[in-house]
CSV table of C-alpha atoms in Angstrom, one decimal:
chain,number,residue,atom,x,y,z
A,213,MET,CA,-8.7,-7.0,-10.8
A,214,LYS,CA,-8.7,-5.0,-14.0
A,215,PHE,CA,-6.9,-1.9,-12.7
A,216,ARG,CA,-3.4,-0.8,-13.8
A,217,PRO,CA,-1.8,2.2,-12.0
A,218,LEU,CA,0.0,4.7,-14.0
A,219,HIS,CA,3.6,6.0,-13.7
A,220,ASP,CA,5.1,5.5,-10.2
A,221,ARG,CA,1.9,4.6,-8.4
A,222,VAL,CA,1.1,1.3,-6.7
A,223,VAL,CA,-2.1,-0.3,-5.4
A,224,VAL,CA,-1.7,-1.6,-1.9
A,225,LYS,CA,-4.0,-3.9,0.2
A,226,ARG,CA,-3.7,-3.2,3.9
A,227,LEU,CA,-2.9,-6.2,6.0
A,228,GLU,CA,-5.1,-6.5,9.1
A,229,GLY,CA,-3.5,-5.5,12.5
A,230,GLU,CA,-3.4,-7.6,15.6
A,231,GLU,CA,-6.7,-8.3,17.4
A,232,LYS,CA,-4.8,-8.6,20.8
A,233,THR,CA,-1.9,-6.9,22.5
A,234,LYS,CA,1.1,-8.9,23.6
A,235,GLY,CA,-0.4,-8.9,27.1
A,236,GLY,CA,-3.6,-10.6,25.9
A,237,ILE,CA,-5.9,-7.5,25.9
A,238,ILE,CA,-8.4,-7.6,23.0
A,239,ILE,CA,-8.5,-4.3,21.1
A,240,PRO,CA,-12.0,-3.2,20.0
A,241,ASP,CA,-12.5,-2.1,16.4
A,242,THR,CA,-13.1,1.5,17.5
A,243,ALA,CA,-9.7,1.8,19.2
A,244,LYS,CA,-7.7,0.1,16.5
A,245,GLU,CA,-5.3,2.1,14.4
A,246,LYS,CA,-5.1,1.6,10.7
A,247,PRO,CA,-2.3,-0.8,9.8
A,248,GLN,CA,0.7,0.7,8.2
A,249,GLU,CA,1.7,-2.6,6.5
A,250,GLY,CA,0.3,-3.9,3.2
A,251,GLU,CA,0.8,-6.1,0.2
A,252,ILE,CA,1.3,-4.6,-3.3
A,253,VAL,CA,-1.5,-5.7,-5.6
A,254,ALA,CA,-0.4,-3.9,-8.7
A,255,ALA,CA,2.4,-1.5,-9.7
A,256,GLY,CA,2.8,1.0,-12.5
A,257,PRO,CA,5.7,0.8,-15.1
A,258,GLY,CA,7.7,3.6,-13.4
A,259,ALA,CA,8.4,7.3,-13.5
A,260,ARG,CA,10.2,9.2,-16.3
A,261,ASP,CA,13.3,11.3,-15.6
A,262,GLU,CA,14.1,14.7,-17.2
A,263,SER,CA,15.3,13.1,-20.5
A,264,GLY,CA,12.1,11.0,-20.8
A,265,LYS,CA,13.9,7.7,-19.9
A,266,LEU,CA,11.7,5.2,-17.9
A,267,VAL,CA,13.0,4.6,-14.3
A,268,PRO,CA,11.4,1.3,-13.1
A,269,LEU,CA,10.0,0.9,-9.6
A,270,ASP,CA,11.8,-0.9,-6.8
A,271,VAL,CA,8.7,-2.8,-5.7
A,272,LYS,CA,6.5,-5.3,-7.5
A,273,ALA,CA,3.2,-7.1,-7.0
A,274,GLY,CA,3.3,-9.4,-4.0
A,275,ASP,CA,5.9,-7.4,-2.0
A,276,ARG,CA,5.0,-6.7,1.7
A,277,VAL,CA,5.7,-3.0,2.4
A,278,LEU,CA,5.5,-0.4,5.2
A,279,PHE,CA,4.0,3.0,4.4
A,280,GLY,CA,3.2,6.2,6.3
A,281,LYS,CA,0.1,6.5,8.5
A,282,TRP,CA,-1.7,9.0,6.2
A,283,SER,CA,-0.2,7.8,2.9
A,284,GLY,CA,-2.3,7.1,-0.2
A,285,THR,CA,-5.9,7.5,-1.4
A,286,GLU,CA,-8.4,5.0,-0.2
A,287,VAL,CA,-10.5,3.5,-3.0
A,288,LYS,CA,-12.8,0.5,-3.5
A,289,ILE,CA,-12.2,-1.7,-6.5
A,290,ASP,CA,-14.1,-4.9,-7.1
A,291,GLY,CA,-15.5,-4.7,-3.5
A,292,GLN,CA,-12.0,-4.5,-1.9
A,293,ASP,CA,-10.7,-1.6,0.1
A,294,LEU,CA,-7.4,-0.6,-1.4
A,295,LEU,CA,-4.9,2.3,-1.3
A,296,ILE,CA,-3.3,4.0,-4.3
A,297,MET,CA,0.0,5.7,-3.5
A,298,LYS,CA,3.2,6.9,-5.1
A,299,GLU,CA,6.3,4.7,-4.6
A,300,SER,CA,7.9,7.5,-2.6
A,301,ASP,CA,5.2,7.1,0.1
A,302,ILE,CA,6.5,3.5,0.8
A,303,MET,CA,9.1,3.4,3.5
A,304,GLY,CA,10.5,-0.1,2.8
A,305,VAL,CA,9.9,-3.7,1.8
A,306,ILE,CA,9.6,-6.4,4.4
A,307,ALA,CA,11.8,-9.3,3.6
């Protein structure tokens, strides 16, 4: 991918949700909710504070993260459906 996000933005690829419930019921595509878990594909260098000093991001490419249901902007890059969001939209990193 030849896309580099700017400032404190990250590019996230959604991880697919479960096809079945724990009870074994298969969920059709029309009833599935969008997953709120993803993997960071690319991250910007960081934001700048009031004095102009660069504040690096807490996340990096390859991290699995949780984000809000309506977070980010959906884009298609190189045929992949991706999300571009600010680091502040990310709730946490899954260890």
